[in-house]
C-alpha positions as protocol buffer text, in pm:
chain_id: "A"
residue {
  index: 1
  type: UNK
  ca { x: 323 y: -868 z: 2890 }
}
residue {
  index: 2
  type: UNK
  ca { x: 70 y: -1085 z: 2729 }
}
residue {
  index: 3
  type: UNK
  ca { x: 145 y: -1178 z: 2355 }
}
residue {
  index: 4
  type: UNK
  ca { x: -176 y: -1325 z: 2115 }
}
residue {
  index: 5
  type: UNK
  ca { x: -173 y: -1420 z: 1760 }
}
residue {
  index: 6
  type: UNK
  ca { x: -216 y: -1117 z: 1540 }
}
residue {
  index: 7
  type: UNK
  ca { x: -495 y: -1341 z: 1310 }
}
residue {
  index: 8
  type: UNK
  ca { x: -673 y: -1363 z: 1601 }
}
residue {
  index: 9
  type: UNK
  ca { x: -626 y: -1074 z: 1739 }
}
residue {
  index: 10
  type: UNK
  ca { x: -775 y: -922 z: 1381 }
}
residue {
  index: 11
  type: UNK
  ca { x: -1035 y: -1164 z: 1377 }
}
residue {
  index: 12
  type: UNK
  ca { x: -1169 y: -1041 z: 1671 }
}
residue {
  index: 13
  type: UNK
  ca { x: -1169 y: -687 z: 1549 }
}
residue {
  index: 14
  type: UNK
  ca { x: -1322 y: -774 z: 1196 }
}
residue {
  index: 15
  type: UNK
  ca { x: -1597 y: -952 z: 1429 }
}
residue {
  index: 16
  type: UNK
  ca { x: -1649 y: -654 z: 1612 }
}
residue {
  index: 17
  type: UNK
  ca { x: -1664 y: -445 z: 1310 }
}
residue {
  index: 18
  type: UNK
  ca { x: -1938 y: -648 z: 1160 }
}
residue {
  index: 19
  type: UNK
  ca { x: -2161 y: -593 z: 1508 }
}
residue {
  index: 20
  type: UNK
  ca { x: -2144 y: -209 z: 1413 }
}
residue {
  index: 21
  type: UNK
  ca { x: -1867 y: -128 z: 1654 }
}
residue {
  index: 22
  type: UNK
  ca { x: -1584 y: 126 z: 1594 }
}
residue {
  index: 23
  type: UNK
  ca { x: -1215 y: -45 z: 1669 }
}
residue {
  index: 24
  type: UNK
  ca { x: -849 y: 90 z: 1637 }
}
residue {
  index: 25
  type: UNK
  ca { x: -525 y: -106 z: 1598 }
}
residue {
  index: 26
  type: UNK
  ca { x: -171 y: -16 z: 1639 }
}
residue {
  index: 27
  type: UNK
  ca { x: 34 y: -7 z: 1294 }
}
residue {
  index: 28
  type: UNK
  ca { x: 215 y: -287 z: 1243 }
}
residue {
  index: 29
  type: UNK
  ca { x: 425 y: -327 z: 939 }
}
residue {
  index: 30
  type: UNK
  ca { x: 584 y: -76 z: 671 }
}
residue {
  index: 31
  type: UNK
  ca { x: 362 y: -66 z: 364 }
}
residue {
  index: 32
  type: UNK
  ca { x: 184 y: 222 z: 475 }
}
residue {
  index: 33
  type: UNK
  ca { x: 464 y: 444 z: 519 }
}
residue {
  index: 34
  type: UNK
  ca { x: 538 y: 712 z: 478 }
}
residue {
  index: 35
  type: UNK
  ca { x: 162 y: 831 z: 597 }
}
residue {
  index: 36
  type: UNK
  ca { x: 200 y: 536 z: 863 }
}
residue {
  index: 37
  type: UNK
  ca { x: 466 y: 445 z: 1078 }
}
residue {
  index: 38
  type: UNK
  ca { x: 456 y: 84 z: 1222 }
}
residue {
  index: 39
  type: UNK
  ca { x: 439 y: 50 z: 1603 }
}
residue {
  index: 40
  type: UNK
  ca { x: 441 y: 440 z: 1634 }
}
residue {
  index: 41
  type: UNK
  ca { x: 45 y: 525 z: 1513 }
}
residue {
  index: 42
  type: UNK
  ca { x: -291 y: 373 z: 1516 }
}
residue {
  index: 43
  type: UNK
  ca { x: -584 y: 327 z: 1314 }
}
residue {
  index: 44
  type: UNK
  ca { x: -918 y: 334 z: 1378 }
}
residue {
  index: 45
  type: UNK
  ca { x: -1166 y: 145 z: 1148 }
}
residue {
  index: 46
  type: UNK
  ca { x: -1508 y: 42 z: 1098 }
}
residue {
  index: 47
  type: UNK
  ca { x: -1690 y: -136 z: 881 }
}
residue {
  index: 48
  type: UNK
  ca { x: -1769 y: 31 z: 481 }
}
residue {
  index: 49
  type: UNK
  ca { x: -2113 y: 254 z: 535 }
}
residue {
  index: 50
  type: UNK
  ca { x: -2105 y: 331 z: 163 }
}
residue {
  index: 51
  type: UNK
  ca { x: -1961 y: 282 z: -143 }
}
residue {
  index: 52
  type: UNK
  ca { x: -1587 y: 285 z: -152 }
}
residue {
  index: 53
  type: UNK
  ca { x: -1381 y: 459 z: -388 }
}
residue {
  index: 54
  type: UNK
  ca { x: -947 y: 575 z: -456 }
}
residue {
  index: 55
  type: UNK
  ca { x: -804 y: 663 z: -203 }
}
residue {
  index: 56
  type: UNK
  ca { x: -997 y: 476 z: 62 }
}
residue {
  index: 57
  type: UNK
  ca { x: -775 y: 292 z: 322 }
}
residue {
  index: 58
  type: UNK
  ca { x: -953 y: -39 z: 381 }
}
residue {
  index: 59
  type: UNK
  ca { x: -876 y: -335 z: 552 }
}
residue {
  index: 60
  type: UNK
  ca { x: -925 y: -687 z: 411 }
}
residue {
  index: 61
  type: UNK
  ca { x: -852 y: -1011 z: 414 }
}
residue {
  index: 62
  type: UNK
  ca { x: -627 y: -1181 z: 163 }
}
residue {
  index: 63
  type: UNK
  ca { x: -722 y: -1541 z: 29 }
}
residue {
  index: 64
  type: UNK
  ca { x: -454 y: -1679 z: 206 }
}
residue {
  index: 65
  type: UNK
  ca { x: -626 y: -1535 z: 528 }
}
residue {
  index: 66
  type: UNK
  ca { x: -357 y: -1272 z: 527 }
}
residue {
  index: 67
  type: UNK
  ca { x: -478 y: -939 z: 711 }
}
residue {
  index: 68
  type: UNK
  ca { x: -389 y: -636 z: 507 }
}
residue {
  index: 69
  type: UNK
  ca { x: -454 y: -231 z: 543 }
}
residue {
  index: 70
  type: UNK
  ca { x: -421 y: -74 z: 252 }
}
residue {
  index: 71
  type: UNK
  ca { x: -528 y: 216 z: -16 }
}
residue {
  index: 72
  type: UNK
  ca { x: -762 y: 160 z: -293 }
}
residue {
  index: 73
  type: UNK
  ca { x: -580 y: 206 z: -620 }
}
residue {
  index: 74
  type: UNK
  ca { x: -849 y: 161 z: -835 }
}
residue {
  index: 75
  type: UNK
  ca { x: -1244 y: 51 z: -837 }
}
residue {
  index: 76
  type: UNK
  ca { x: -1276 y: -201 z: -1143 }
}
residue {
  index: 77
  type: UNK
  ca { x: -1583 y: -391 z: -1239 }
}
residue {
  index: 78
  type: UNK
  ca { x: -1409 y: -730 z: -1121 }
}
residue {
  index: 79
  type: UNK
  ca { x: -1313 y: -602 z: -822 }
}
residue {
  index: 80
  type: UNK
  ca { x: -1086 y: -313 z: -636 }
}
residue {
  index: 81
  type: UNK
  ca { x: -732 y: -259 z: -652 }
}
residue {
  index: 82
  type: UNK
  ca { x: -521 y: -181 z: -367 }
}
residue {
  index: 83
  type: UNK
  ca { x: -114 y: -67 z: -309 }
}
residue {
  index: 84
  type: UNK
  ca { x: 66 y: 6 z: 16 }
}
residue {
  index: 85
  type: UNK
  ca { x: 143 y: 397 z: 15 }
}
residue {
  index: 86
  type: UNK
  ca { x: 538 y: 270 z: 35 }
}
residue {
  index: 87
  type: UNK
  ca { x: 442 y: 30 z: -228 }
}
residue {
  index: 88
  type: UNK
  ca { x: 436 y: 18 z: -640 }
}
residue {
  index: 89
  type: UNK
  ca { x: 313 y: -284 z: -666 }
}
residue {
  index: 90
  type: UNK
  ca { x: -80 y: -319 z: -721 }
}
residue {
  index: 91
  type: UNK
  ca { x: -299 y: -589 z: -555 }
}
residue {
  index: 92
  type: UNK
  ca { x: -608 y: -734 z: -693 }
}
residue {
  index: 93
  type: UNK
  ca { x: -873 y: -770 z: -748 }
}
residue {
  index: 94
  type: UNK
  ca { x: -965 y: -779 z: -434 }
}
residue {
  index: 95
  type: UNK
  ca { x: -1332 y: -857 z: -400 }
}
residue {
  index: 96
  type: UNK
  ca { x: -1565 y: -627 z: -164 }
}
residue {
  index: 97
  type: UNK
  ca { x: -1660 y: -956 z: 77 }
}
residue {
  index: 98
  type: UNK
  ca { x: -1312 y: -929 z: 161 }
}
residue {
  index: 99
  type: UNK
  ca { x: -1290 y: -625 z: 292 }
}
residue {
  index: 100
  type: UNK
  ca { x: -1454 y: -578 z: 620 }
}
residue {
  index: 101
  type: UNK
  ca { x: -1300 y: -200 z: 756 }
}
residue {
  index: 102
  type: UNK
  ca { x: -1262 y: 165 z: 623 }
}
residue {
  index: 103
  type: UNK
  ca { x: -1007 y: 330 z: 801 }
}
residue {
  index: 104
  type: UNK
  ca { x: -1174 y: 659 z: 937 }
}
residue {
  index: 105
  type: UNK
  ca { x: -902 y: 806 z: 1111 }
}
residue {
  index: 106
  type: UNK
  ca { x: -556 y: 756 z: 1228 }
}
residue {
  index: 107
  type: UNK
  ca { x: -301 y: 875 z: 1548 }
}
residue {
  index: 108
  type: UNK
  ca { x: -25 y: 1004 z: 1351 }
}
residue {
  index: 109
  type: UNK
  ca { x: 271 y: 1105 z: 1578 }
}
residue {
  index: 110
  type: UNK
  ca { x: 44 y: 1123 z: 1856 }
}
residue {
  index: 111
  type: UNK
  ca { x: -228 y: 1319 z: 1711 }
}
residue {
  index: 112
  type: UNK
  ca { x: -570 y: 1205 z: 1570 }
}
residue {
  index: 113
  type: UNK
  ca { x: -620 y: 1329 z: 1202 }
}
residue {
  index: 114
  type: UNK
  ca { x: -888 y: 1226 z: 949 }
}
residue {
  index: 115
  type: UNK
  ca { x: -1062 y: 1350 z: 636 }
}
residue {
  index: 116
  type: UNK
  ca { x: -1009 y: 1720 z: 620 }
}
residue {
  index: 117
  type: UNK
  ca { x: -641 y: 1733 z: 772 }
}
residue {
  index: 118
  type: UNK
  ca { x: -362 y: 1824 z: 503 }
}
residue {
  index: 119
  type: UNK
  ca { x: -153 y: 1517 z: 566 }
}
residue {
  index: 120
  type: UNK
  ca { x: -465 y: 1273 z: 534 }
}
residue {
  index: 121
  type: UNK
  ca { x: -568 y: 1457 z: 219 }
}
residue {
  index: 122
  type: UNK
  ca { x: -247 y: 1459 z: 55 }
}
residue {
  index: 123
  type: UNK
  ca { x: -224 y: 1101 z: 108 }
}
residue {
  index: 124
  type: UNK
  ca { x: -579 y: 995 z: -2 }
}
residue {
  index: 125
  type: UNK
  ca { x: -557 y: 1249 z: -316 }
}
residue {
  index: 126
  type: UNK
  ca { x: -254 y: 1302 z: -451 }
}
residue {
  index: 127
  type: UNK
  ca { x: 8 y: 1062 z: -335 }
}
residue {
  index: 128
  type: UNK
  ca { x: -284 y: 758 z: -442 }
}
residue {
  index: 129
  type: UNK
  ca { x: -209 y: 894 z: -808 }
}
residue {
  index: 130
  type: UNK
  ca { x: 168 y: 877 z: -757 }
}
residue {
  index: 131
  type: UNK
  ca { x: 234 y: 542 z: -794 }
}
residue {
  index: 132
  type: UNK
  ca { x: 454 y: 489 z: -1089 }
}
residue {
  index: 133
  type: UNK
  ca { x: 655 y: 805 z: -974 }
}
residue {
  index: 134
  type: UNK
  ca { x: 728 y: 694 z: -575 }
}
residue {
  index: 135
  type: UNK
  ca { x: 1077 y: 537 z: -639 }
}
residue {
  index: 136
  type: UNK
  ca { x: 1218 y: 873 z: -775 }
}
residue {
  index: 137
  type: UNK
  ca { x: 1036 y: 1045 z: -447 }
}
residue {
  index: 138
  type: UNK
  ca { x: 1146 y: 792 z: -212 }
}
residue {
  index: 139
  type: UNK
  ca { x: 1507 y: 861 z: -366 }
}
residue {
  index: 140
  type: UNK
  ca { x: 1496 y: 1199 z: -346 }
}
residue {
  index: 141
  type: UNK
  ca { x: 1349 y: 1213 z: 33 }
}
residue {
  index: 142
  type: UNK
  ca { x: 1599 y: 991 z: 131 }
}
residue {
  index: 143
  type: UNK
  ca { x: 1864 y: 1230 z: -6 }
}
residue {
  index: 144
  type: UNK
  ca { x: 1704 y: 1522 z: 188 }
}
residue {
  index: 145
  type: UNK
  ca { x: 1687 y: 1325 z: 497 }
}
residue {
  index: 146
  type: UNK
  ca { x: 2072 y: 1228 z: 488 }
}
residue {
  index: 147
  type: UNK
  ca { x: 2147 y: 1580 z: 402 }
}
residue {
  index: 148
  type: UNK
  ca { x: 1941 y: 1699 z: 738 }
}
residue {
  index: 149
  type: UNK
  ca { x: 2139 y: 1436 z: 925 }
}
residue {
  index: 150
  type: UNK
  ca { x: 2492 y: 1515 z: 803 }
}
residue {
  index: 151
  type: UNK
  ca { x: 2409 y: 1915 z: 906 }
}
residue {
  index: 152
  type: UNK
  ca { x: 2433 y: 1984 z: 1253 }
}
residue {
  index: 153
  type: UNK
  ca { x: 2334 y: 2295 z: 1397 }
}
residue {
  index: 154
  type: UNK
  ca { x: 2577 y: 2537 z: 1479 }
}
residue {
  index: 155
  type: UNK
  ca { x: 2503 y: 2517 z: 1847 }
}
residue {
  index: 156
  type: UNK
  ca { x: 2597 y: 2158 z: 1835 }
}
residue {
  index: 157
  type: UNK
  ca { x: 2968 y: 2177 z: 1674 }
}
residue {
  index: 158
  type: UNK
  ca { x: 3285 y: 2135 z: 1926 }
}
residue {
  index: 159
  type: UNK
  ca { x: 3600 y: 2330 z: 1858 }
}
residue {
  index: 160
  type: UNK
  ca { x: 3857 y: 2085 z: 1839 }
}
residue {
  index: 161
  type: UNK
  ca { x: 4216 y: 2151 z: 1948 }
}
């Protein structure tokens, strides 16, 4: 196994993107969960055709020359704003020379969804405008998922002598 830098590695993708060429990326990281999982799906990007606007998952390129994939929060006059769909923090402004791809679609558990699909519209609707409410909902998910872990099926319970 070969292993590059991951700047690079974007670079060359953001380069590709500006020639008019489509490119997708494995996930890495966990701001984008729980619509993303890292090392489990991919993204596939290209660069903005048209005006961008909430809900939009772009990738950019932080001043620090940090690459980042994230959701648009908010379109301001000064700028756009942009948060992590695990996040509650907001980022910005983040200036449009910056960003150089709009996710189009994405392998999600081993399936390709995009605009249309529940789970892509929920996320890019809804959960955008949930921002100052995720800590209760990551709470209470987390509940239901240690619930679902603590109840095994009846088929899967020993007797015990």
């Amino acid at each position: 196994m070969k292993t590059i830098d991951t700047r690079q590695y974007v670079q060359t993708l953001r380069e590709l993107t500006e020639q008019g060429k489509e490119v997708s990326m494995v996930v890495a990281g966990g701001s984008m969960s729980p619509f993303l999982v890292h090392q489990r799906d991919v993204i596939c990007f290209r660069r903005p055709d048209g005006p961008l606007k909430r809900g939009d998952m772009v990738f950019y390129q932080r001043v620090n020359g940090q690459f980042v994939m994230h959701r648009i929060w908010r379109v301001g006059k000064d700028g756009y704003y942009l948060v992590g769909d695990a996040q509650t923090d907001i980022e910005g402004p983040i200036h449009r020379n910056q960003i150089f791809g709009q996710v189009i679609r994405v392998k999600r558990k081993d399936r390709w969804i995009e605009s249309g699909d529940f789970w892509w519209d929920f996320f890019h609707n809804i959960w955008i405008r949930m921002v100052p409410f995720r800590p209760f909902a990551f709470r209470l998910y987390s509940i239901f998922k240690r619930r679902d872990r603590t109840e095994l099926p009846e088929s899967s319970k020993q007797d015990v002598d």
